């Protein structure tokens, strides 16, 4: 988020851009996933099960582009990213081993003027999917097109008032999922990093169920200001002075903690252009 830039400036050009992360992720872990068990610490290097981007477009509308193939192999994605400028951009690459590969399950999801994406998992989603889905507002329910846990999280947040109070809505969504975990005695943690935006603000959340000892939330970092990004062609690009970046992994192969700040687990942040970010703890007792 910030002054408008080409989407390619953050999606394609950095030497550890999201396209690079789709093939060589450094901090992607899939605990309890049998397809990740062959890797040390269940580190899963690829996000090849689809991709998408959404952006603040013209006349107050949101644009969206999603595909089921891998981002690293998409020439269409590279061409579009070089042609679209926006002041608010969300982009996502998906790892869904054993899941359903469909455009309707690719992030970001867009509805009611909001875009939404999520890394992590709702544990044993099949056990609690029905009760969570039935809590979605009646007028929103028909808009659920896929079968992914992220889409249900999005529509729960919309139901709980994402447009009116995003911090309260996301907190209530987390609390509802944690309530289902407790009721169904699900031992595995709810792990989530979430970004939602209406084109004027970024709302980010990092979470892992606190009752599961040793469980880690998916990685999440923040950088602000005229961040200098090392590019694939060996040059340096400088982002606008009002830029706000939130990423699963820093966009550079070699990076500094002075530039990329880890967002604390259990927190929600709101970022608006020209303002410092505001982080508050997730409140499960609203």
PDB file of C-alpha atoms in Angstrom:
ATOM      1  CA  UNK A   1       0.000   0.000   0.000  1.00  0.00           C
ATOM      2  CA  UNK A   2       1.193   3.531  -0.820  1.00  0.00           C
ATOM      3  CA  UNK A   3       1.664   5.727  -3.859  1.00  0.00           C
ATOM      4  CA  UNK A   4       0.754   3.812  -7.038  1.00  0.00           C
ATOM      5  CA  UNK A   5       3.460   1.581  -8.523  1.00  0.00           C
ATOM      6  CA  UNK A   6       3.594  -1.134 -11.153  1.00  0.00           C
ATOM      7  CA  UNK A   7       2.597  -4.453  -9.615  1.00  0.00           C
ATOM      8  CA  UNK A   8       5.736  -5.913 -11.200  1.00  0.00           C
ATOM      9  CA  UNK A   9       7.883  -3.751  -8.908  1.00  0.00           C
ATOM     10  CA  UNK A  10       7.040  -6.021  -5.990  1.00  0.00           C
ATOM     11  CA  UNK A  11       5.661  -9.142  -7.673  1.00  0.00           C
ATOM     12  CA  UNK A  12       8.320  -9.781 -10.323  1.00  0.00           C
ATOM     13  CA  UNK A  13      11.451  -7.631 -10.030  1.00  0.00           C
ATOM     14  CA  UNK A  14      12.798  -8.331  -6.487  1.00  0.00           C
ATOM     15  CA  UNK A  15      15.278 -11.212  -6.341  1.00  0.00           C
ATOM     16  CA  UNK A  16      13.070 -13.056  -3.849  1.00  0.00           C
ATOM     17  CA  UNK A  17       9.749 -11.845  -5.239  1.00  0.00           C
ATOM     18  CA  UNK A  18       6.510 -13.724  -4.710  1.00  0.00           C
ATOM     19  CA  UNK A  19       7.078 -15.433  -8.057  1.00  0.00           C
ATOM     20  CA  UNK A  20      10.456 -16.655  -6.790  1.00  0.00           C
ATOM     21  CA  UNK A  21       8.804 -17.766  -3.544  1.00  0.00           C
ATOM     22  CA  UNK A  22       6.304 -19.813  -5.522  1.00  0.00           C
ATOM     23  CA  UNK A  23       9.214 -22.088  -6.490  1.00  0.00           C
ATOM     24  CA  UNK A  24      11.713 -21.573  -3.644  1.00  0.00           C
ATOM     25  CA  UNK A  25       9.959 -20.594  -0.435  1.00  0.00           C
ATOM     26  CA  UNK A  26      12.302 -20.346   2.540  1.00  0.00           C
ATOM     27  CA  UNK A  27       9.843 -20.147   5.433  1.00  0.00           C
ATOM     28  CA  UNK A  28       6.881 -22.267   4.391  1.00  0.00           C
ATOM     29  CA  UNK A  29       6.082 -25.069   6.855  1.00  0.00           C
ATOM     30  CA  UNK A  30       3.217 -27.547   6.658  1.00  0.00           C
ATOM     31  CA  UNK A  31       3.104 -29.346  10.023  1.00  0.00           C
ATOM     32  CA  UNK A  32       1.148 -32.635  10.081  1.00  0.00           C
ATOM     33  CA  UNK A  33       0.920 -32.714   6.288  1.00  0.00           C
ATOM     34  CA  UNK A  34       2.091 -36.133   5.051  1.00  0.00           C
ATOM     35  CA  UNK A  35       3.356 -34.676   1.771  1.00  0.00           C
ATOM     36  CA  UNK A  36       5.671 -32.351   3.710  1.00  0.00           C
ATOM     37  CA  UNK A  37       7.002 -35.051   6.050  1.00  0.00           C
ATOM     38  CA  UNK A  38       9.912 -35.827   3.714  1.00  0.00           C
ATOM     39  CA  UNK A  39      11.341 -32.342   4.310  1.00  0.00           C
ATOM     40  CA  UNK A  40      13.233 -31.299   7.438  1.00  0.00           C
ATOM     41  CA  UNK A  41      10.871 -29.674   9.955  1.00  0.00           C
ATOM     42  CA  UNK A  42       8.094 -30.094   7.354  1.00  0.00           C
ATOM     43  CA  UNK A  43       9.531 -27.201   5.355  1.00  0.00           C
ATOM     44  CA  UNK A  44       7.696 -27.252   2.018  1.00  0.00           C
ATOM     45  CA  UNK A  45       9.596 -25.344  -0.684  1.00  0.00           C
ATOM     46  CA  UNK A  46       6.985 -24.800  -3.389  1.00  0.00           C
ATOM     47  CA  UNK A  47       3.705 -22.928  -3.741  1.00  0.00           C
ATOM     48  CA  UNK A  48       2.622 -24.311  -7.096  1.00  0.00           C
ATOM     49  CA  UNK A  49      -1.094 -24.917  -6.593  1.00  0.00           C
ATOM     50  CA  UNK A  50      -2.358 -21.655  -8.047  1.00  0.00           C
ATOM     51  CA  UNK A  51      -1.863 -17.931  -7.578  1.00  0.00           C
ATOM     52  CA  UNK A  52      -3.749 -14.699  -7.662  1.00  0.00           C
ATOM     53  CA  UNK A  53      -3.607 -10.958  -7.243  1.00  0.00           C
ATOM     54  CA  UNK A  54      -6.156  -8.292  -6.413  1.00  0.00           C
ATOM     55  CA  UNK A  55      -5.755  -4.541  -6.518  1.00  0.00           C
ATOM     56  CA  UNK A  56      -7.476  -1.207  -6.020  1.00  0.00           C
ATOM     57  CA  UNK A  57      -8.592  -0.325  -9.523  1.00  0.00           C
ATOM     58  CA  UNK A  58     -10.469   2.466 -11.240  1.00  0.00           C
ATOM     59  CA  UNK A  59     -13.618   4.177  -9.943  1.00  0.00           C
ATOM     60  CA  UNK A  60     -13.263   2.617  -6.516  1.00  0.00           C
ATOM     61  CA  UNK A  61     -13.521  -0.969  -7.746  1.00  0.00           C
ATOM     62  CA  UNK A  62     -11.225  -3.925  -7.024  1.00  0.00           C
ATOM     63  CA  UNK A  63      -9.515  -5.922  -9.760  1.00  0.00           C
ATOM     64  CA  UNK A  64      -8.852  -9.648  -9.485  1.00  0.00           C
ATOM     65  CA  UNK A  65      -6.858 -12.230 -11.451  1.00  0.00           C
ATOM     66  CA  UNK A  66      -6.518 -15.898 -10.404  1.00  0.00           C
ATOM     67  CA  UNK A  67      -5.198 -19.038 -12.053  1.00  0.00           C
ATOM     68  CA  UNK A  68      -4.612 -22.653 -11.005  1.00  0.00           C
ATOM     69  CA  UNK A  69      -1.128 -23.103 -12.482  1.00  0.00           C
ATOM     70  CA  UNK A  70       2.172 -22.201 -10.799  1.00  0.00           C
ATOM     71  CA  UNK A  71       3.117 -18.536 -10.704  1.00  0.00           C
ATOM     72  CA  UNK A  72       6.694 -19.231 -11.780  1.00  0.00           C
ATOM     73  CA  UNK A  73       5.478 -20.497 -15.151  1.00  0.00           C
ATOM     74  CA  UNK A  74       2.886 -17.829 -15.976  1.00  0.00           C
ATOM     75  CA  UNK A  75       3.801 -15.358 -18.706  1.00  0.00           C
ATOM     76  CA  UNK A  76       0.332 -13.825 -18.427  1.00  0.00           C
ATOM     77  CA  UNK A  77       1.021 -12.899 -14.813  1.00  0.00           C
ATOM     78  CA  UNK A  78       4.295 -11.187 -15.732  1.00  0.00           C
ATOM     79  CA  UNK A  79       2.709  -9.248 -18.583  1.00  0.00           C
ATOM     80  CA  UNK A  80      -0.261  -8.099 -16.491  1.00  0.00           C
ATOM     81  CA  UNK A  81       1.946  -7.112 -13.548  1.00  0.00           C
ATOM     82  CA  UNK A  82       3.969  -4.857 -15.856  1.00  0.00           C
ATOM     83  CA  UNK A  83       0.838  -3.101 -17.129  1.00  0.00           C
ATOM     84  CA  UNK A  84      -1.185  -2.510 -13.949  1.00  0.00           C
ATOM     85  CA  UNK A  85      -0.440   0.306 -11.515  1.00  0.00           C
ATOM     86  CA  UNK A  86      -2.140   0.528  -8.132  1.00  0.00           C
ATOM     87  CA  UNK A  87      -1.747   2.010  -4.685  1.00  0.00           C
ATOM     88  CA  UNK A  88      -3.000  -1.156  -2.967  1.00  0.00           C
ATOM     89  CA  UNK A  89      -2.078  -4.662  -4.053  1.00  0.00           C
ATOM     90  CA  UNK A  90      -2.593  -8.140  -2.614  1.00  0.00           C
ATOM     91  CA  UNK A  91      -0.915 -11.194  -4.147  1.00  0.00           C
ATOM     92  CA  UNK A  92      -0.775 -14.838  -3.112  1.00  0.00           C
ATOM     93  CA  UNK A  93       0.794 -18.126  -4.175  1.00  0.00           C
ATOM     94  CA  UNK A  94      -0.864 -21.313  -2.951  1.00  0.00           C
ATOM     95  CA  UNK A  95       0.404 -24.583  -1.514  1.00  0.00           C
ATOM     96  CA  UNK A  96      -2.455 -27.048  -1.106  1.00  0.00           C
ATOM     97  CA  UNK A  97      -0.990 -30.572  -1.174  1.00  0.00           C
ATOM     98  CA  UNK A  98      -3.878 -33.012  -1.266  1.00  0.00           C
ATOM     99  CA  UNK A  99      -6.411 -30.180  -1.581  1.00  0.00           C
ATOM    100  CA  UNK A 100      -8.716 -29.174  -4.411  1.00  0.00           C
ATOM    101  CA  UNK A 101      -6.967 -27.249  -7.175  1.00  0.00           C
ATOM    102  CA  UNK A 102      -9.545 -24.855  -8.606  1.00  0.00           C
ATOM    103  CA  UNK A 103      -9.700 -21.187  -9.508  1.00  0.00           C
ATOM    104  CA  UNK A 104     -12.456 -20.723  -6.925  1.00  0.00           C
ATOM    105  CA  UNK A 105     -10.013 -21.795  -4.184  1.00  0.00           C
ATOM    106  CA  UNK A 106      -7.212 -19.428  -5.208  1.00  0.00           C
ATOM    107  CA  UNK A 107      -6.557 -16.294  -3.189  1.00  0.00           C
ATOM    108  CA  UNK A 108      -7.159 -13.376  -2.939  1.00  0.00           C
ATOM    109  CA  UNK A 109     -10.925 -13.627  -2.523  1.00  0.00           C
ATOM    110  CA  UNK A 110     -12.868 -10.491  -3.451  1.00  0.00           C
ATOM    111  CA  UNK A 111     -16.398  -9.504  -2.421  1.00  0.00           C
ATOM    112  CA  UNK A 112     -18.320  -6.516  -1.045  1.00  0.00           C
ATOM    113  CA  UNK A 113     -15.414  -4.160  -1.723  1.00  0.00           C
ATOM    114  CA  UNK A 114     -12.898  -6.252   0.233  1.00  0.00           C
ATOM    115  CA  UNK A 115     -10.024  -8.514  -0.779  1.00  0.00           C
ATOM    116  CA  UNK A 116      -8.772 -11.263   1.526  1.00  0.00           C
ATOM    117  CA  UNK A 117      -6.005 -13.862   1.641  1.00  0.00           C
ATOM    118  CA  UNK A 118      -4.652 -16.328   4.199  1.00  0.00           C
ATOM    119  CA  UNK A 119      -1.682 -18.573   4.854  1.00  0.00           C
ATOM    120  CA  UNK A 120      -2.020 -21.453   7.295  1.00  0.00           C
ATOM    121  CA  UNK A 121      -4.849 -23.851   7.972  1.00  0.00           C
ATOM    122  CA  UNK A 122      -8.037 -24.395   9.920  1.00  0.00           C
ATOM    123  CA  UNK A 123      -7.296 -27.804  11.481  1.00  0.00           C
ATOM    124  CA  UNK A 124      -9.649 -30.698  10.768  1.00  0.00           C
ATOM    125  CA  UNK A 125     -11.693 -28.317   8.656  1.00  0.00           C
ATOM    126  CA  UNK A 126     -13.994 -31.110   7.450  1.00  0.00           C
ATOM    127  CA  UNK A 127     -15.203 -31.634  11.041  1.00  0.00           C
ATOM    128  CA  UNK A 128     -16.221 -28.017  11.608  1.00  0.00           C
ATOM    129  CA  UNK A 129     -16.874 -26.804   8.068  1.00  0.00           C
ATOM    130  CA  UNK A 130     -20.649 -27.187   8.295  1.00  0.00           C
ATOM    131  CA  UNK A 131     -21.139 -25.225  11.506  1.00  0.00           C
ATOM    132  CA  UNK A 132     -18.740 -22.465  10.439  1.00  0.00           C
ATOM    133  CA  UNK A 133     -20.333 -22.147   7.007  1.00  0.00           C
ATOM    134  CA  UNK A 134     -23.842 -22.021   8.447  1.00  0.00           C
ATOM    135  CA  UNK A 135     -22.802 -19.034  10.558  1.00  0.00           C
ATOM    136  CA  UNK A 136     -22.168 -16.994   7.395  1.00  0.00           C
ATOM    137  CA  UNK A 137     -24.872 -14.369   6.835  1.00  0.00           C
ATOM    138  CA  UNK A 138     -27.723 -15.576   4.641  1.00  0.00           C
ATOM    139  CA  UNK A 139     -27.157 -12.932   1.967  1.00  0.00           C
ATOM    140  CA  UNK A 140     -23.429 -13.782   1.777  1.00  0.00           C
ATOM    141  CA  UNK A 141     -23.755 -17.565   1.742  1.00  0.00           C
ATOM    142  CA  UNK A 142     -24.513 -17.899  -2.019  1.00  0.00           C
ATOM    143  CA  UNK A 143     -21.223 -16.165  -2.831  1.00  0.00           C
ATOM    144  CA  UNK A 144     -19.124 -19.030  -1.420  1.00  0.00           C
ATOM    145  CA  UNK A 145     -17.973 -20.735  -4.626  1.00  0.00           C
ATOM    146  CA  UNK A 146     -15.088 -22.975  -3.506  1.00  0.00           C
ATOM    147  CA  UNK A 147     -14.406 -25.461  -0.721  1.00  0.00           C
ATOM    148  CA  UNK A 148     -11.350 -23.905   0.938  1.00  0.00           C
ATOM    149  CA  UNK A 149     -11.125 -22.940   4.616  1.00  0.00           C
ATOM    150  CA  UNK A 150      -9.851 -19.457   3.675  1.00  0.00           C
ATOM    151  CA  UNK A 151     -13.048 -18.562   1.838  1.00  0.00           C
ATOM    152  CA  UNK A 152     -15.137 -19.494   4.864  1.00  0.00           C
ATOM    153  CA  UNK A 153     -12.843 -17.372   7.062  1.00  0.00           C
ATOM    154  CA  UNK A 154     -13.405 -14.444   4.688  1.00  0.00           C
ATOM    155  CA  UNK A 155     -17.182 -14.733   4.751  1.00  0.00           C
ATOM    156  CA  UNK A 156     -17.222 -15.124   8.520  1.00  0.00           C
ATOM    157  CA  UNK A 157     -15.220 -11.891   8.779  1.00  0.00           C
ATOM    158  CA  UNK A 158     -17.677 -10.143   6.428  1.00  0.00           C
ATOM    159  CA  UNK A 159     -20.571 -11.499   8.492  1.00  0.00           C
ATOM    160  CA  UNK A 160     -18.986 -10.166  11.687  1.00  0.00           C
ATOM    161  CA  UNK A 161     -18.641  -6.645  10.269  1.00  0.00           C
ATOM    162  CA  UNK A 162     -15.315  -6.497   8.441  1.00  0.00           C
ATOM    163  CA  UNK A 163     -16.347  -3.272   6.695  1.00  0.00           C
ATOM    164  CA  UNK A 164     -17.398  -1.535   9.924  1.00  0.00           C
ATOM    165  CA  UNK A 165     -14.683  -2.696  12.363  1.00  0.00           C
ATOM    166  CA  UNK A 166     -12.047  -4.938  10.777  1.00  0.00           C
ATOM    167  CA  UNK A 167     -10.139  -5.525  14.023  1.00  0.00           C
ATOM    168  CA  UNK A 168     -13.254  -6.695  15.857  1.00  0.00           C
ATOM    169  CA  UNK A 169     -14.443  -8.777  12.877  1.00  0.00           C
ATOM    170  CA  UNK A 170     -11.145 -10.640  12.439  1.00  0.00           C
ATOM    171  CA  UNK A 171     -10.840 -11.165  16.185  1.00  0.00           C
ATOM    172  CA  UNK A 172     -14.356 -12.623  16.313  1.00  0.00           C
ATOM    173  CA  UNK A 173     -13.545 -14.888  13.354  1.00  0.00           C
ATOM    174  CA  UNK A 174     -10.472 -16.234  15.186  1.00  0.00           C
ATOM    175  CA  UNK A 175     -12.486 -16.672  18.383  1.00  0.00           C
ATOM    176  CA  UNK A 176     -15.207 -18.607  16.513  1.00  0.00           C
ATOM    177  CA  UNK A 177     -12.704 -21.031  15.028  1.00  0.00           C
ATOM    178  CA  UNK A 178     -11.000 -21.497  18.391  1.00  0.00           C
ATOM    179  CA  UNK A 179     -14.397 -22.194  19.949  1.00  0.00           C
ATOM    180  CA  UNK A 180     -14.994 -24.953  17.379  1.00  0.00           C
ATOM    181  CA  UNK A 181     -11.540 -26.420  18.074  1.00  0.00           C
ATOM    182  CA  UNK A 182     -12.391 -26.629  21.765  1.00  0.00           C
ATOM    183  CA  UNK A 183     -15.878 -28.071  21.244  1.00  0.00           C
ATOM    184  CA  UNK A 184     -14.599 -30.765  18.885  1.00  0.00           C
ATOM    185  CA  UNK A 185     -11.437 -31.435  20.922  1.00  0.00           C
ATOM    186  CA  UNK A 186      -9.164 -30.696  17.993  1.00  0.00           C
ATOM    187  CA  UNK A 187      -5.569 -30.819  19.191  1.00  0.00           C
ATOM    188  CA  UNK A 188      -3.918 -29.306  16.110  1.00  0.00           C
ATOM    189  CA  UNK A 189      -3.549 -25.500  16.139  1.00  0.00           C
ATOM    190  CA  UNK A 190      -5.286 -22.923  14.009  1.00  0.00           C
ATOM    191  CA  UNK A 191      -2.373 -21.294  12.168  1.00  0.00           C
ATOM    192  CA  UNK A 192      -2.968 -18.096  10.217  1.00  0.00           C
ATOM    193  CA  UNK A 193      -1.499 -15.025   8.676  1.00  0.00           C
ATOM    194  CA  UNK A 194      -4.249 -12.975   7.068  1.00  0.00           C
ATOM    195  CA  UNK A 195      -4.366  -9.806   5.007  1.00  0.00           C
ATOM    196  CA  UNK A 196      -7.586  -7.988   4.174  1.00  0.00           C
ATOM    197  CA  UNK A 197      -8.031  -4.671   2.398  1.00  0.00           C
ATOM    198  CA  UNK A 198     -10.723  -2.391   1.043  1.00  0.00           C
ATOM    199  CA  UNK A 199      -8.157  -0.552  -1.079  1.00  0.00           C
ATOM    200  CA  UNK A 200      -7.671   2.178   1.522  1.00  0.00           C
ATOM    201  CA  UNK A 201      -6.138   0.204   4.384  1.00  0.00           C
ATOM    202  CA  UNK A 202      -4.294  -3.035   4.991  1.00  0.00           C
ATOM    203  CA  UNK A 203      -5.470  -5.137   7.916  1.00  0.00           C
ATOM    204  CA  UNK A 204      -3.071  -7.946   8.838  1.00  0.00           C
ATOM    205  CA  UNK A 205      -3.262 -10.690  11.449  1.00  0.00           C
ATOM    206  CA  UNK A 206      -0.786 -13.292  12.685  1.00  0.00           C
ATOM    207  CA  UNK A 207      -2.075 -16.125  14.846  1.00  0.00           C
ATOM    208  CA  UNK A 208      -1.452 -19.599  16.221  1.00  0.00           C
ATOM    209  CA  UNK A 209      -3.615 -21.340  18.823  1.00  0.00           C
ATOM    210  CA  UNK A 210      -1.961 -20.477  22.154  1.00  0.00           C
ATOM    211  CA  UNK A 211      -2.942 -23.758  23.835  1.00  0.00           C
ATOM    212  CA  UNK A 212      -0.690 -25.867  21.587  1.00  0.00           C
ATOM    213  CA  UNK A 213       2.803 -25.914  23.050  1.00  0.00           C
ATOM    214  CA  UNK A 214       5.574 -25.344  20.502  1.00  0.00           C
ATOM    215  CA  UNK A 215       3.213 -24.466  17.636  1.00  0.00           C
ATOM    216  CA  UNK A 216       4.414 -21.622  15.426  1.00  0.00           C
ATOM    217  CA  UNK A 217       2.408 -19.150  13.393  1.00  0.00           C
ATOM    218  CA  UNK A 218       3.201 -18.761   9.683  1.00  0.00           C
ATOM    219  CA  UNK A 219       5.892 -16.153   9.088  1.00  0.00           C
ATOM    220  CA  UNK A 220       4.978 -12.499   8.544  1.00  0.00           C
ATOM    221  CA  UNK A 221       7.133  -9.369   8.055  1.00  0.00           C
ATOM    222  CA  UNK A 222       6.566  -5.653   7.616  1.00  0.00           C
ATOM    223  CA  UNK A 223       8.646  -2.934   5.942  1.00  0.00           C
ATOM    224  CA  UNK A 224       7.800   0.739   5.621  1.00  0.00           C
ATOM    225  CA  UNK A 225       9.056   3.792   3.785  1.00  0.00           C
ATOM    226  CA  UNK A 226      11.413   4.038   0.786  1.00  0.00           C
ATOM    227  CA  UNK A 227      12.482   0.405   1.026  1.00  0.00           C
ATOM    228  CA  UNK A 228      15.339  -0.539  -1.305  1.00  0.00           C
ATOM    229  CA  UNK A 229      14.783  -3.898  -3.020  1.00  0.00           C
ATOM    230  CA  UNK A 230      17.546  -5.893  -4.694  1.00  0.00           C
ATOM    231  CA  UNK A 231      16.324  -7.000  -8.113  1.00  0.00           C
ATOM    232  CA  UNK A 232      16.823 -10.022 -10.342  1.00  0.00           C
ATOM    233  CA  UNK A 233      18.969  -7.974 -12.737  1.00  0.00           C
ATOM    234  CA  UNK A 234      21.398  -6.910 -10.009  1.00  0.00           C
ATOM    235  CA  UNK A 235      20.041  -3.395  -9.577  1.00  0.00           C
ATOM    236  CA  UNK A 236      18.291  -1.695  -6.663  1.00  0.00           C
ATOM    237  CA  UNK A 237      14.744  -0.355  -6.810  1.00  0.00           C
ATOM    238  CA  UNK A 238      13.486   2.134  -4.232  1.00  0.00           C
ATOM    239  CA  UNK A 239       9.817   2.113  -3.280  1.00  0.00           C
ATOM    240  CA  UNK A 240       7.889   5.344  -2.594  1.00  0.00           C
ATOM    241  CA  UNK A 241       8.406   6.980   0.778  1.00  0.00           C
ATOM    242  CA  UNK A 242       4.853   6.178   1.900  1.00  0.00           C
ATOM    243  CA  UNK A 243       5.048   2.468   1.027  1.00  0.00           C
ATOM    244  CA  UNK A 244       3.810  -0.178   3.451  1.00  0.00           C
ATOM    245  CA  UNK A 245       4.756  -3.791   2.710  1.00  0.00           C
ATOM    246  CA  UNK A 246       3.527  -6.936   4.463  1.00  0.00           C
ATOM    247  CA  UNK A 247       5.038 -10.216   3.274  1.00  0.00           C
ATOM    248  CA  UNK A 248       5.356 -13.850   4.292  1.00  0.00           C
ATOM    249  CA  UNK A 249       9.056 -13.655   3.474  1.00  0.00           C
ATOM    250  CA  UNK A 250      11.269 -10.628   2.795  1.00  0.00           C
ATOM    251  CA  UNK A 251      11.431  -9.879  -0.920  1.00  0.00           C
ATOM    252  CA  UNK A 252      15.240 -10.085  -0.940  1.00  0.00           C
ATOM    253  CA  UNK A 253      17.558 -13.081  -0.771  1.00  0.00           C
ATOM    254  CA  UNK A 254      19.780 -11.179   1.680  1.00  0.00           C
ATOM    255  CA  UNK A 255      17.863  -8.949   4.046  1.00  0.00           C
ATOM    256  CA  UNK A 256      18.215  -7.020   7.284  1.00  0.00           C
ATOM    257  CA  UNK A 257      16.012  -7.081  10.372  1.00  0.00           C
ATOM    258  CA  UNK A 258      16.415  -3.326  10.405  1.00  0.00           C
ATOM    259  CA  UNK A 259      14.328  -3.229   7.209  1.00  0.00           C
ATOM    260  CA  UNK A 260      12.061  -6.245   7.602  1.00  0.00           C
ATOM    261  CA  UNK A 261      10.390  -6.367  11.001  1.00  0.00           C
ATOM    262  CA  UNK A 262       8.740  -9.591  12.144  1.00  0.00           C
ATOM    263  CA  UNK A 263       5.090  -9.037  13.083  1.00  0.00           C
ATOM    264  CA  UNK A 264       4.365 -10.519  16.529  1.00  0.00           C
ATOM    265  CA  UNK A 265       2.197 -13.605  16.831  1.00  0.00           C
ATOM    266  CA  UNK A 266      -1.237 -12.899  18.272  1.00  0.00           C
ATOM    267  CA  UNK A 267      -1.486  -9.386  16.858  1.00  0.00           C
ATOM    268  CA  UNK A 268      -3.583  -7.405  14.372  1.00  0.00           C
ATOM    269  CA  UNK A 269      -2.160  -4.440  12.489  1.00  0.00           C
ATOM    270  CA  UNK A 270      -3.850  -1.661  10.521  1.00  0.00           C
ATOM    271  CA  UNK A 271      -1.877   0.292   7.930  1.00  0.00           C
ATOM    272  CA  UNK A 272      -2.992   3.377   6.081  1.00  0.00           C
ATOM    273  CA  UNK A 273      -1.048   5.539   3.636  1.00  0.00           C
ATOM    274  CA  UNK A 274       0.803   8.331   5.387  1.00  0.00           C
ATOM    275  CA  UNK A 275       0.241   6.916   8.857  1.00  0.00           C
ATOM    276  CA  UNK A 276       2.375   4.666  11.070  1.00  0.00           C
ATOM    277  CA  UNK A 277       1.010   1.133  11.489  1.00  0.00           C
ATOM    278  CA  UNK A 278      -1.000   0.374  14.618  1.00  0.00           C
ATOM    279  CA  UNK A 279      -0.728  -3.108  16.151  1.00  0.00           C
ATOM    280  CA  UNK A 280      -3.001  -4.459  18.882  1.00  0.00           C
ATOM    281  CA  UNK A 281      -3.335  -7.936  20.458  1.00  0.00           C
ATOM    282  CA  UNK A 282      -6.045 -10.230  19.133  1.00  0.00           C
ATOM    283  CA  UNK A 283      -8.943 -10.048  21.583  1.00  0.00           C
ATOM    284  CA  UNK A 284     -10.911 -13.303  21.811  1.00  0.00           C
ATOM    285  CA  UNK A 285     -13.370 -11.883  24.334  1.00  0.00           C
ATOM    286  CA  UNK A 286     -15.195  -9.226  22.334  1.00  0.00           C
TER     287      UNK A 286
END
